[in-house]
Amino acid sequence: MLFNSLIFIFFLPIVFFIYWFIVNKNIKGQNFFLIIASYFFYGWWDWRFLGLIFFSSIIDYFIGKRISEVDHRKSRNILLILSLVSNLGTLFLFKYYNFFVENFVSLFTSMGIELEGSTLQVILPIGISFYTFQTLSYTIDIYRKEIKPTKDLITFLAFVSFFPQLVAGPIERAGNLIPQFLKKRTFTYHDGAEGARLILWGFFKKVVIADNCAFFVNNIFDNYPDQSGSTLLLGVILFAFQVYGDFSGYSDIAIGTAKLFGIKLMENFKFPYFSTSITEFWRRWHISLSTWLRDYLYTPIVIQLRAWGMMGIIVSTILSFTIIGFWHGANWVYIVFGLFHGIIISYEILTTKQRKRWKKKVNKRLYFVLSLGLTMGFYLFTLILFRSNTLTDAIGYTQHLIDRSLFTLPMIIAPKYRMIYTLLLIIVFILLEWFNRNKDHVLDVANLPTFKRWGVYSLFILLIIVFGRFNNNDFIYFQF
Amino acid sequence: MEMTEVLAQINEIAKDVFDDENIVLAENTTANDVEDWDSITHVQLLFSVEKQFGIKFTSSEIAKFKNIGEIIACILAK
């Protein structure tokens, strides 16, 4: 079920009502009801993969429990490996198997050896990359003795399947979420209103900003050989706002919806487009993924490679970011996307001290604008990869972009009025983000007087009705 | 070795890692108190401390340190 679908408009109030007024007598009942609601939410998309979520949950529930019971180091290691193999194995089978088979076959073909490789007819179960990471972190945290396993299977199933964050995160840690499911939740007006504001803002970003951009982005990327350099530049800029509006919009709706149920999810975006380095960008973009990989991938690798000194840090960084890229999908474009980010972050690590010195010498505002521009420029360049279907397309797009026609006016794509209001809305969007960058989110208006507050709400509802696209556009991150 | 002595030596390492001559660490200093203390500089600091004192932290120790005091306690216990 999509957040931006008609069914969700019925689903949410019904679940909300039952949760707070019918099953509110005991915690277990509420959690059990959340599992049913969440499995229904997911099953609406494809009920066949419900078994996979259940399987992934059960495995980690029992392995987690067992790890805490045994003291013997070797047994603990075996249990951890079992969890890693079953989680990553499932992910591999559904998401990466075909990619590896096809690449092996073509590798051998290029060496003159004909291989017969059979690929699987599988579709990617939605959300698999998110919930396998979530269950994995549970087992690893128990292994590291950072948390204790939960003895309550109902709570654990609710933690894994909690519908606001099931299909595209934030990738929660058991240490944050499970304790919230174990205590009594009370509805407060403050949380309810804050949740509703986040949902409103998330919808604005998704159906107004992202989905309006999507129309032009698809048009430009699908016909890139016929476009001028400036149109291609505009295409990738529009894509930047599409992907940001889409994913951060989704996250805001998820965090807001969870708040309606008295659950606090982690922050996933912190105005990433105002970053002055790629390092900073990853601290503000998809925070739940970047911190996940920092804790479970980067840190363990860098500790192993500590004897190499700086070289170890660089290798760990590049490797971690390449894997972040690959996490997005079984396609070379994502691998190269991640690799480029890893290389730039390594450059930033190696020049930290030097850049600090430059910063002191140059005018502060100038340094800020330059850093912002360079960061954005690099980011846009890598977004071409992110949006392209193949590496060949990405190279082609870039070649057509770096052309004399870059210095012409971009082509206006029909319908003209739609292009104009999309660009105007983006400008309004950037300004709103800029002037509210020190707040939690743009619609953080709890302190305004009632009259003004409702003025703001009405305005955004109106903007959504007038400019929103309601053709059930999927969220981009659902495919990852 | 005395606690204050260890702290002073770590302070010298921190000046170099965070590239800040004015840095003053205390036992209750955490990563949030130092501007450039992130996941990269964190391991740089700890690896330099390991070299300086000729010790090795375990992976779980590195992941669990909450403040400078805990690092010092760990060094003194080795």
Coordinates of C-alpha atoms in Angstrom, one line a residue:
Chain A
M1 CA 0.0 0.0 0.0
L2 CA 1.4 3.4 -0.9
F3 CA 1.2 6.4 1.4
N4 CA -0.1 8.4 -1.5
S5 CA -2.9 6.1 -2.4
L6 CA -6.7 6.2 -1.7
I7 CA -6.7 3.0 0.3
F8 CA -4.1 4.5 2.8
I9 CA -6.5 7.4 3.5
F10 CA -9.0 4.8 4.8
F11 CA -6.5 2.5 6.3
L12 CA -4.7 5.1 8.5
P13 CA -7.8 6.4 10.4
I14 CA -9.2 2.9 11.0
V15 CA -5.9 1.6 12.3
F16 CA -5.5 4.8 14.4
F17 CA -9.0 4.4 15.9
I18 CA -8.7 0.7 16.7
Y19 CA -5.2 1.2 18.2
W20 CA -6.2 4.0 20.6
F21 CA -9.8 3.1 21.4
I22 CA -10.3 -0.7 21.1
V23 CA -7.0 -2.5 21.8
N24 CA -5.6 0.2 24.1
K25 CA -6.2 -1.9 27.3
N26 CA -2.9 -3.7 27.2
I27 CA 0.5 -3.3 25.5
K28 CA 0.5 -6.8 24.0
G29 CA -2.9 -6.3 22.4
Q30 CA -1.7 -3.1 20.8
N31 CA 1.5 -4.7 19.5
F32 CA -0.4 -7.7 18.1
F33 CA -2.8 -5.4 16.4
L34 CA 0.2 -3.5 14.9
I35 CA 1.5 -6.7 13.4
I36 CA -1.9 -7.4 11.8
A37 CA -2.2 -3.9 10.5
S38 CA 1.4 -3.9 9.2
Y39 CA 1.1 -7.3 7.5
F40 CA -2.1 -6.1 5.9
F41 CA -0.4 -2.9 4.7
Y42 CA 2.4 -4.9 3.2
G43 CA 0.2 -7.7 1.9
W44 CA -1.9 -5.2 0.0
W45 CA 1.2 -4.8 -2.3
D46 CA 2.0 -8.5 -2.5
W47 CA 0.9 -11.0 0.2
R48 CA 3.3 -13.7 -1.1
F49 CA 6.3 -12.0 0.4
L50 CA 4.8 -11.8 3.9
G51 CA 6.4 -15.2 4.6
L52 CA 9.8 -13.7 3.9
I53 CA 9.4 -10.9 6.5
F54 CA 8.1 -13.5 9.0
F55 CA 11.0 -15.8 8.2
S56 CA 13.6 -13.0 8.6
S57 CA 12.0 -12.0 11.9
I58 CA 11.8 -15.5 13.3
I59 CA 15.4 -16.3 12.4
D60 CA 16.8 -13.3 14.2
Y61 CA 14.5 -13.6 17.1
F62 CA 15.7 -17.1 17.9
I63 CA 19.4 -16.5 17.0
G64 CA 19.4 -13.4 19.1
K65 CA 18.0 -15.2 22.0
R66 CA 20.5 -18.1 21.7
I67 CA 23.5 -15.8 21.4
S68 CA 22.7 -14.2 24.7
E69 CA 22.4 -17.7 26.3
V70 CA 25.7 -19.1 25.2
D71 CA 29.0 -18.0 26.6
H72 CA 31.3 -20.0 24.4
R73 CA 32.9 -17.7 21.9
K74 CA 32.9 -20.1 19.0
S75 CA 29.2 -20.9 19.4
R76 CA 28.4 -17.2 19.5
N77 CA 30.4 -16.7 16.3
I78 CA 28.6 -19.6 14.5
L79 CA 25.2 -18.1 15.5
L80 CA 26.2 -14.7 14.2
I81 CA 27.4 -16.2 10.9
L82 CA 24.1 -18.1 10.7
S83 CA 22.1 -14.8 11.0
L84 CA 24.4 -13.1 8.5
V85 CA 24.1 -15.9 6.0
S86 CA 20.4 -16.2 6.2
N87 CA 19.7 -12.4 6.0
L88 CA 22.3 -11.5 3.4
G89 CA 21.6 -14.8 1.6
T90 CA 18.0 -13.9 1.1
L91 CA 18.9 -10.4 0.0
F92 CA 21.5 -11.9 -2.4
L93 CA 19.0 -14.4 -3.9
F94 CA 16.3 -11.9 -4.5
K95 CA 18.3 -8.8 -5.3
Y96 CA 21.8 -9.7 -6.6
Y97 CA 21.8 -13.3 -7.9
N98 CA 20.9 -12.4 -11.5
F99 CA 23.4 -9.6 -11.6
F100 CA 26.2 -11.9 -10.6
V101 CA 25.2 -14.6 -13.0
E102 CA 24.9 -12.2 -15.9
N103 CA 28.2 -10.5 -15.2
F104 CA 30.1 -13.9 -14.8
V105 CA 28.6 -15.1 -18.1
S106 CA 29.7 -12.0 -19.9
L107 CA 33.1 -12.0 -18.3
F108 CA 33.7 -15.5 -19.5
T109 CA 32.2 -14.8 -22.9
S110 CA 34.7 -11.9 -23.3
M111 CA 37.5 -14.4 -22.6
G112 CA 36.1 -16.7 -25.3
I113 CA 34.5 -19.2 -23.0
E114 CA 30.8 -19.8 -23.6
L115 CA 28.9 -20.4 -20.3
E116 CA 25.4 -21.3 -19.7
G117 CA 24.1 -19.3 -16.8
S118 CA 20.5 -19.6 -15.7
T119 CA 19.0 -16.5 -14.0
L120 CA 16.1 -16.7 -11.6
Q121 CA 12.6 -15.4 -12.5
V122 CA 12.2 -13.3 -9.3
I123 CA 10.8 -10.0 -8.5
L124 CA 12.4 -7.9 -5.8
P125 CA 10.3 -8.0 -2.6
I126 CA 9.6 -4.5 -1.6
G127 CA 11.5 -3.2 1.4
I128 CA 13.8 -6.2 1.6
S129 CA 17.0 -4.1 1.8
F130 CA 15.5 -2.2 4.7
Y131 CA 14.1 -4.8 7.0
T132 CA 17.0 -7.3 6.5
F133 CA 19.3 -4.5 7.7
Q134 CA 17.0 -3.8 10.6
T135 CA 16.9 -7.5 11.8
L136 CA 20.6 -7.9 11.2
S137 CA 21.5 -5.0 13.5
Y138 CA 19.4 -6.6 16.2
T139 CA 21.5 -9.8 16.2
I140 CA 24.8 -7.9 15.9
D141 CA 23.9 -5.6 18.8
I142 CA 23.1 -8.6 21.0
Y143 CA 26.4 -10.3 19.8
R144 CA 28.3 -7.1 20.8
K145 CA 26.4 -7.1 24.1
E146 CA 25.0 -3.7 23.5
I147 CA 21.4 -4.8 23.9
K148 CA 19.6 -7.7 25.6
P149 CA 17.3 -9.8 23.4
T150 CA 13.6 -9.4 23.8
K151 CA 11.7 -12.3 25.3
D152 CA 8.5 -11.3 23.6
L153 CA 8.0 -12.6 20.1
I154 CA 5.0 -10.3 19.5
T155 CA 7.0 -7.2 20.3
F156 CA 9.8 -8.4 18.1
L157 CA 7.5 -9.0 15.1
A158 CA 6.0 -5.6 15.6
F159 CA 9.5 -4.0 15.7
V160 CA 10.4 -5.6 12.3
S161 CA 7.1 -5.0 10.5
F162 CA 6.0 -1.6 11.9
F163 CA 4.2 -0.4 8.8
P164 CA 5.3 3.3 8.7
Q165 CA 8.9 2.3 8.3
L166 CA 8.7 -1.2 6.9
V167 CA 9.2 -0.6 3.2
A168 CA 11.7 2.2 3.1
G169 CA 13.0 3.0 6.6
P170 CA 14.2 4.8 8.6
I171 CA 16.3 1.7 9.3
E172 CA 15.7 1.6 13.0
R173 CA 17.9 0.1 15.7
A174 CA 16.4 -2.4 18.2
G175 CA 17.8 -0.3 21.0
N176 CA 15.6 2.6 20.0
L177 CA 12.5 0.9 18.9
I178 CA 11.9 -2.2 21.0
P179 CA 11.8 -0.4 24.4
Q180 CA 9.1 1.9 22.9
F181 CA 7.0 -1.1 22.1
L182 CA 7.5 -2.5 25.6
K183 CA 6.0 0.4 27.5
K184 CA 2.6 1.8 27.6
R185 CA 1.9 4.5 25.0
T186 CA -0.3 7.5 25.7
F187 CA -1.7 9.7 23.1
T188 CA -0.7 13.4 23.5
Y189 CA -2.1 16.3 21.5
H190 CA 1.5 17.5 21.0
D191 CA 2.7 14.3 19.4
G192 CA -0.4 13.9 17.3
A193 CA -0.3 17.4 15.9
E194 CA 3.5 17.1 15.3
G195 CA 2.9 13.9 13.4
A196 CA 0.1 15.4 11.3
R197 CA 2.4 18.3 10.4
L198 CA 5.2 16.0 9.3
I199 CA 2.7 14.0 7.2
L200 CA 1.5 17.2 5.6
W201 CA 5.0 18.4 4.8
G202 CA 6.0 14.9 3.5
F203 CA 3.0 14.9 1.2
F204 CA 3.9 18.3 -0.1
K205 CA 7.5 17.1 -0.9
K206 CA 6.3 13.9 -2.5
V207 CA 3.2 14.9 -4.6
V208 CA 4.0 18.5 -5.3
I209 CA 7.8 18.7 -5.6
A210 CA 8.9 15.2 -6.5
D211 CA 6.1 14.1 -8.7
N212 CA 6.0 17.3 -10.7
C213 CA 9.8 17.0 -11.3
A214 CA 9.4 13.4 -12.2
F215 CA 7.5 14.2 -15.3
F216 CA 10.3 16.3 -16.8
V217 CA 13.1 14.1 -15.5
N218 CA 11.6 11.1 -17.2
N219 CA 11.2 13.0 -20.4
I220 CA 14.7 14.4 -20.4
F221 CA 16.5 11.2 -19.3
D222 CA 14.6 9.0 -21.7
N223 CA 15.5 11.2 -24.7
Y224 CA 18.9 12.5 -23.6
P225 CA 20.6 12.1 -27.1
D226 CA 18.2 14.7 -28.5
Q227 CA 18.6 17.3 -25.8
S228 CA 20.9 20.3 -25.5
G229 CA 23.6 20.4 -22.7
S230 CA 21.6 23.0 -20.8
T231 CA 18.4 20.9 -20.9
L232 CA 20.4 17.9 -19.6
L233 CA 21.8 20.0 -16.8
L234 CA 18.3 21.1 -15.9
G235 CA 17.2 17.5 -16.1
V236 CA 19.7 16.4 -13.4
I237 CA 18.9 19.4 -11.2
L238 CA 15.2 18.5 -11.4
F239 CA 16.1 14.9 -10.6
A240 CA 18.0 16.1 -7.5
F241 CA 14.8 17.7 -6.2
Q242 CA 12.7 14.7 -7.3
V243 CA 14.8 12.2 -5.4
Y244 CA 15.1 14.4 -2.3
G245 CA 11.4 15.3 -2.3
D246 CA 10.5 11.7 -2.9
F247 CA 12.7 10.0 -0.2
S248 CA 12.7 12.7 2.5
G249 CA 9.0 13.1 1.9
Y250 CA 8.5 9.4 2.4
S251 CA 10.6 9.6 5.6
D252 CA 8.6 12.5 7.0
I253 CA 5.3 10.7 6.4
A254 CA 6.8 7.6 8.0
I255 CA 8.1 9.5 11.1
G256 CA 4.8 11.5 11.3
T257 CA 2.7 8.4 11.0
A258 CA 4.7 6.6 13.7
K259 CA 4.2 9.7 16.0
L260 CA 0.4 9.2 15.6
F261 CA 0.9 5.9 17.3
G262 CA 3.1 7.3 20.0
I263 CA 6.4 5.9 18.5
K264 CA 9.4 8.0 17.9
L265 CA 11.5 7.1 14.8
M266 CA 15.0 8.4 14.1
E267 CA 15.7 11.4 12.0
N268 CA 16.6 10.5 8.4
F269 CA 17.3 13.8 6.7
K270 CA 18.8 17.1 8.0
F271 CA 18.6 19.6 5.1
P272 CA 21.3 17.7 3.1
Y273 CA 21.4 20.1 0.1
F274 CA 23.0 22.8 2.3
S275 CA 26.1 20.6 2.9
T276 CA 29.5 22.1 2.2
S277 CA 31.3 18.8 1.7
I278 CA 30.3 15.3 0.7
T279 CA 31.3 14.0 4.1
E280 CA 28.7 16.4 5.6
F281 CA 26.2 15.5 3.0
W282 CA 26.2 11.8 4.2
R283 CA 25.7 13.0 7.7
R284 CA 22.5 14.7 6.6
W285 CA 21.2 12.3 3.9
H286 CA 19.6 9.0 4.6
I287 CA 21.1 9.1 8.1
S288 CA 19.8 5.7 9.2
L289 CA 21.6 4.0 6.3
S290 CA 24.9 5.9 6.6
T291 CA 25.1 5.4 10.4
W292 CA 24.2 1.7 9.9
L293 CA 27.1 1.2 7.6
R294 CA 29.4 3.2 9.8
D295 CA 28.6 1.0 12.8
Y296 CA 28.4 -2.4 11.2
L297 CA 30.7 -2.1 8.2
Y298 CA 33.1 0.8 8.3
T299 CA 34.2 0.6 11.9
P300 CA 34.8 -3.2 12.0
I301 CA 36.9 -2.9 8.7
V302 CA 38.9 0.1 9.8
I303 CA 39.7 -1.6 13.1
Q304 CA 41.0 -4.7 11.2
L305 CA 43.1 -2.5 9.0
R306 CA 44.5 -0.2 11.7
A307 CA 48.0 -1.4 11.1
W308 CA 47.9 0.3 7.7
G309 CA 47.4 3.7 9.2
M310 CA 45.9 6.3 6.9
M311 CA 45.8 3.8 4.1
G312 CA 43.5 1.6 6.2
I313 CA 41.1 4.5 6.7
I314 CA 41.0 5.3 3.0
V315 CA 40.5 1.6 2.0
S316 CA 37.7 1.2 4.5
T317 CA 36.0 4.5 3.4
I318 CA 36.1 3.6 -0.3
L319 CA 34.9 0.1 0.3
S320 CA 32.0 1.2 2.6
F321 CA 30.7 3.8 0.1
T322 CA 31.0 1.4 -2.8
I323 CA 28.8 -1.0 -0.7
I324 CA 26.4 1.9 0.1
G325 CA 26.1 2.4 -3.6
F326 CA 25.6 -1.3 -4.3
W327 CA 22.9 -1.5 -1.6
H328 CA 20.7 0.7 -3.8
G329 CA 20.5 -2.0 -6.5
A330 CA 22.2 -4.7 -8.6
N331 CA 23.5 -2.4 -11.2
W332 CA 26.9 -1.1 -12.1
V333 CA 25.6 2.5 -12.0
Y334 CA 25.1 2.3 -8.2
I335 CA 28.5 0.7 -7.7
V336 CA 30.2 3.5 -9.6
F337 CA 28.1 6.1 -7.8
G338 CA 29.2 4.7 -4.4
L339 CA 32.8 4.4 -5.6
F340 CA 32.9 8.1 -6.6
H341 CA 31.5 9.2 -3.3
G342 CA 34.1 7.1 -1.5
I343 CA 36.9 8.6 -3.5
I344 CA 35.7 12.2 -2.9
I345 CA 35.3 11.5 0.9
S346 CA 38.8 10.1 0.9
Y347 CA 40.0 13.3 -0.7
E348 CA 38.2 15.2 2.0
I349 CA 39.8 13.1 4.8
L350 CA 43.3 13.6 3.3
T351 CA 42.8 17.4 2.9
T352 CA 40.9 18.2 6.2
K353 CA 43.8 20.2 7.7
Q354 CA 44.6 21.9 4.4
R355 CA 41.0 23.0 3.9
K356 CA 40.8 24.3 7.4
R357 CA 43.7 26.6 6.6
W358 CA 42.1 27.8 3.4
K359 CA 38.9 28.5 5.3
K360 CA 40.8 30.8 7.6
K361 CA 42.4 32.8 4.8
V362 CA 39.3 33.2 2.6
N363 CA 36.2 35.3 3.2
K364 CA 33.8 33.2 5.2
R365 CA 30.8 33.7 3.0
L366 CA 32.8 33.2 -0.2
Y367 CA 34.2 29.9 1.2
F368 CA 30.7 28.7 2.1
V369 CA 29.3 29.5 -1.3
L370 CA 32.2 27.9 -3.1
S371 CA 32.1 24.8 -0.9
L372 CA 28.3 24.5 -1.4
G373 CA 28.7 24.9 -5.1
L374 CA 31.5 22.3 -5.5
T375 CA 29.6 19.8 -3.3
M376 CA 26.4 20.2 -5.3
G377 CA 28.3 20.1 -8.6
F378 CA 29.9 16.8 -7.7
Y379 CA 26.7 15.4 -6.3
L380 CA 24.7 16.3 -9.5
F381 CA 27.4 14.6 -11.5
T382 CA 27.0 11.4 -9.6
L383 CA 23.2 11.7 -9.8
I384 CA 23.5 11.1 -13.5
L385 CA 24.7 7.7 -12.7
F386 CA 22.0 7.2 -10.1
R387 CA 19.3 7.9 -12.5
S388 CA 20.7 6.2 -15.6
N389 CA 19.7 2.7 -16.5
T390 CA 23.2 1.6 -17.6
L391 CA 26.8 2.9 -17.4
T392 CA 26.6 3.5 -21.2
D393 CA 23.6 5.8 -20.7
A394 CA 25.3 7.7 -17.9
I395 CA 28.4 8.3 -20.0
G396 CA 26.3 9.3 -23.0
Y397 CA 24.3 11.7 -20.8
T398 CA 27.5 13.3 -19.4
Q399 CA 29.0 13.6 -22.9
H400 CA 25.9 15.3 -24.3
L401 CA 25.8 17.6 -21.2
I402 CA 29.4 18.8 -21.5
D403 CA 28.8 20.4 -24.9
R404 CA 28.7 23.9 -26.3
S405 CA 24.9 23.8 -26.1
L406 CA 25.4 23.9 -22.3
F407 CA 25.6 27.7 -22.8
T408 CA 22.2 28.0 -24.4
L409 CA 18.8 28.3 -22.8
P410 CA 17.3 25.0 -21.8
M411 CA 14.4 23.7 -23.9
I412 CA 11.0 24.3 -22.4
I413 CA 9.2 21.0 -22.3
A414 CA 5.5 21.1 -22.9
P415 CA 3.2 21.7 -21.1
K416 CA 4.9 25.0 -20.7
Y417 CA 2.8 26.3 -17.8
R418 CA 3.6 23.2 -15.9
M419 CA 7.3 23.6 -16.3
I420 CA 7.1 27.2 -15.1
Y421 CA 5.1 26.4 -11.9
T422 CA 7.4 23.4 -11.2
L423 CA 10.4 25.7 -11.3
L424 CA 8.7 28.3 -9.2
L425 CA 7.6 25.7 -6.6
I426 CA 11.2 24.4 -6.4
I427 CA 12.5 28.0 -5.7
V428 CA 9.8 28.4 -3.0
F429 CA 10.8 25.0 -1.6
I430 CA 14.6 25.9 -1.4
L431 CA 13.8 29.2 0.3
L432 CA 11.5 27.5 2.8
E433 CA 14.2 24.9 3.6
W434 CA 16.9 27.6 3.9
F435 CA 15.0 29.9 6.3
N436 CA 13.9 27.0 8.4
R437 CA 17.2 25.0 8.3
N438 CA 17.7 25.3 12.1
K439 CA 14.4 23.8 12.9
D440 CA 13.4 20.1 12.9
H441 CA 11.5 20.5 9.7
V442 CA 9.9 23.3 7.7
L443 CA 6.4 22.9 9.1
D444 CA 7.6 23.1 12.7
V445 CA 5.1 25.8 13.5
A446 CA 3.8 24.6 16.9
N447 CA 4.7 27.9 18.5
L448 CA 2.7 30.1 16.1
P449 CA -0.7 31.5 17.3
T450 CA -3.6 29.3 16.3
F451 CA -4.8 31.6 13.6
K452 CA -1.4 31.7 11.8
R453 CA -0.9 28.0 12.2
W454 CA -4.1 27.1 10.5
G455 CA -3.3 29.6 7.8
V456 CA -0.1 27.7 7.1
Y457 CA -1.9 24.3 7.1
S458 CA -4.6 25.6 4.8
L459 CA -2.0 27.0 2.4
F460 CA -0.1 23.7 2.1
I461 CA -3.3 21.7 1.8
L462 CA -4.3 24.1 -1.0
L463 CA -0.9 23.7 -2.7
I464 CA -1.2 20.0 -2.6
I465 CA -4.7 20.0 -4.1
V466 CA -3.8 22.5 -6.8
F467 CA -0.3 21.3 -7.8
G468 CA -0.1 17.8 -6.5
R469 CA 0.0 14.8 -8.8
F470 CA -2.2 11.9 -7.7
N471 CA -1.5 9.2 -10.2
N472 CA -0.1 6.8 -7.6
N473 CA 3.5 7.4 -8.4
D474 CA 5.7 4.8 -6.6
F475 CA 8.3 6.1 -4.2
I476 CA 11.8 5.8 -5.7
Y477 CA 13.3 4.1 -2.7
F478 CA 10.7 1.3 -2.8
Q479 CA 12.7 -0.4 -5.5
F480 CA 15.9 -0.5 -3.4
Chain B
M1 CA 51.1 6.0 35.4
E2 CA 48.9 8.8 36.8
M3 CA 45.5 9.7 35.4
T4 CA 46.5 13.3 34.8
E5 CA 49.6 12.2 33.0
V6 CA 47.6 10.0 30.6
L7 CA 45.1 12.8 30.0
A8 CA 47.9 15.2 29.2
Q9 CA 49.4 12.8 26.7
I10 CA 46.0 12.2 25.0
N11 CA 45.4 15.9 24.9
E12 CA 48.6 16.3 22.9
I13 CA 47.5 13.6 20.5
A14 CA 44.1 15.3 20.2
K15 CA 45.7 18.6 19.3
D16 CA 47.3 16.9 16.3
V17 CA 44.3 14.7 15.2
F18 CA 41.7 17.5 15.4
D19 CA 44.2 20.1 14.2
D20 CA 43.4 22.5 17.0
E21 CA 46.1 23.9 19.3
N22 CA 43.6 25.2 21.8
I23 CA 41.9 21.9 22.5
V24 CA 41.5 21.1 26.2
L25 CA 40.2 17.7 27.1
A26 CA 38.7 16.6 30.4
E27 CA 37.5 13.2 31.6
N28 CA 33.9 14.0 30.8
T29 CA 34.7 15.3 27.3
T30 CA 32.6 13.5 24.6
A31 CA 32.7 13.5 20.8
N32 CA 29.9 16.0 20.8
D33 CA 32.1 18.6 22.6
V34 CA 34.7 18.6 19.9
E35 CA 33.8 20.1 16.5
D36 CA 35.8 17.7 14.3
W37 CA 35.3 14.5 16.3
D38 CA 33.6 12.1 13.9
S39 CA 33.8 8.5 13.0
I40 CA 37.0 9.1 11.0
T41 CA 38.9 11.2 13.6
H42 CA 37.6 8.9 16.3
V43 CA 39.6 5.9 15.0
Q44 CA 42.6 8.2 14.2
L45 CA 42.6 9.4 17.8
L46 CA 42.4 5.8 19.2
F47 CA 45.0 4.4 16.9
S48 CA 47.4 7.2 17.8
V49 CA 46.7 6.5 21.5
E50 CA 47.4 2.8 21.0
K51 CA 50.8 3.7 19.4
Q52 CA 51.7 6.2 22.1
F53 CA 51.0 3.8 25.0
G54 CA 51.9 0.6 23.2
I55 CA 48.6 -1.1 23.8
K56 CA 45.7 -2.5 21.7
F57 CA 42.0 -1.8 22.3
T58 CA 39.6 -4.5 21.3
S59 CA 36.9 -3.8 18.7
S60 CA 34.1 -3.8 21.3
E61 CA 36.1 -1.3 23.5
I62 CA 36.6 1.0 20.5
A63 CA 32.8 0.9 19.8
K64 CA 31.8 1.5 23.4
F65 CA 33.9 4.4 24.6
K66 CA 31.6 7.2 25.7
N67 CA 34.1 9.8 26.9
I68 CA 37.7 10.5 27.4
G69 CA 37.5 9.2 31.0
E70 CA 36.6 5.8 29.8
I71 CA 39.5 5.7 27.3
I72 CA 41.9 6.7 30.2
A73 CA 40.4 4.0 32.5
C74 CA 40.9 1.4 29.7
I75 CA 44.5 2.4 29.2
L76 CA 45.3 2.3 32.9
A77 CA 43.7 -1.2 33.2
K78 CA 46.0 -2.6 30.5

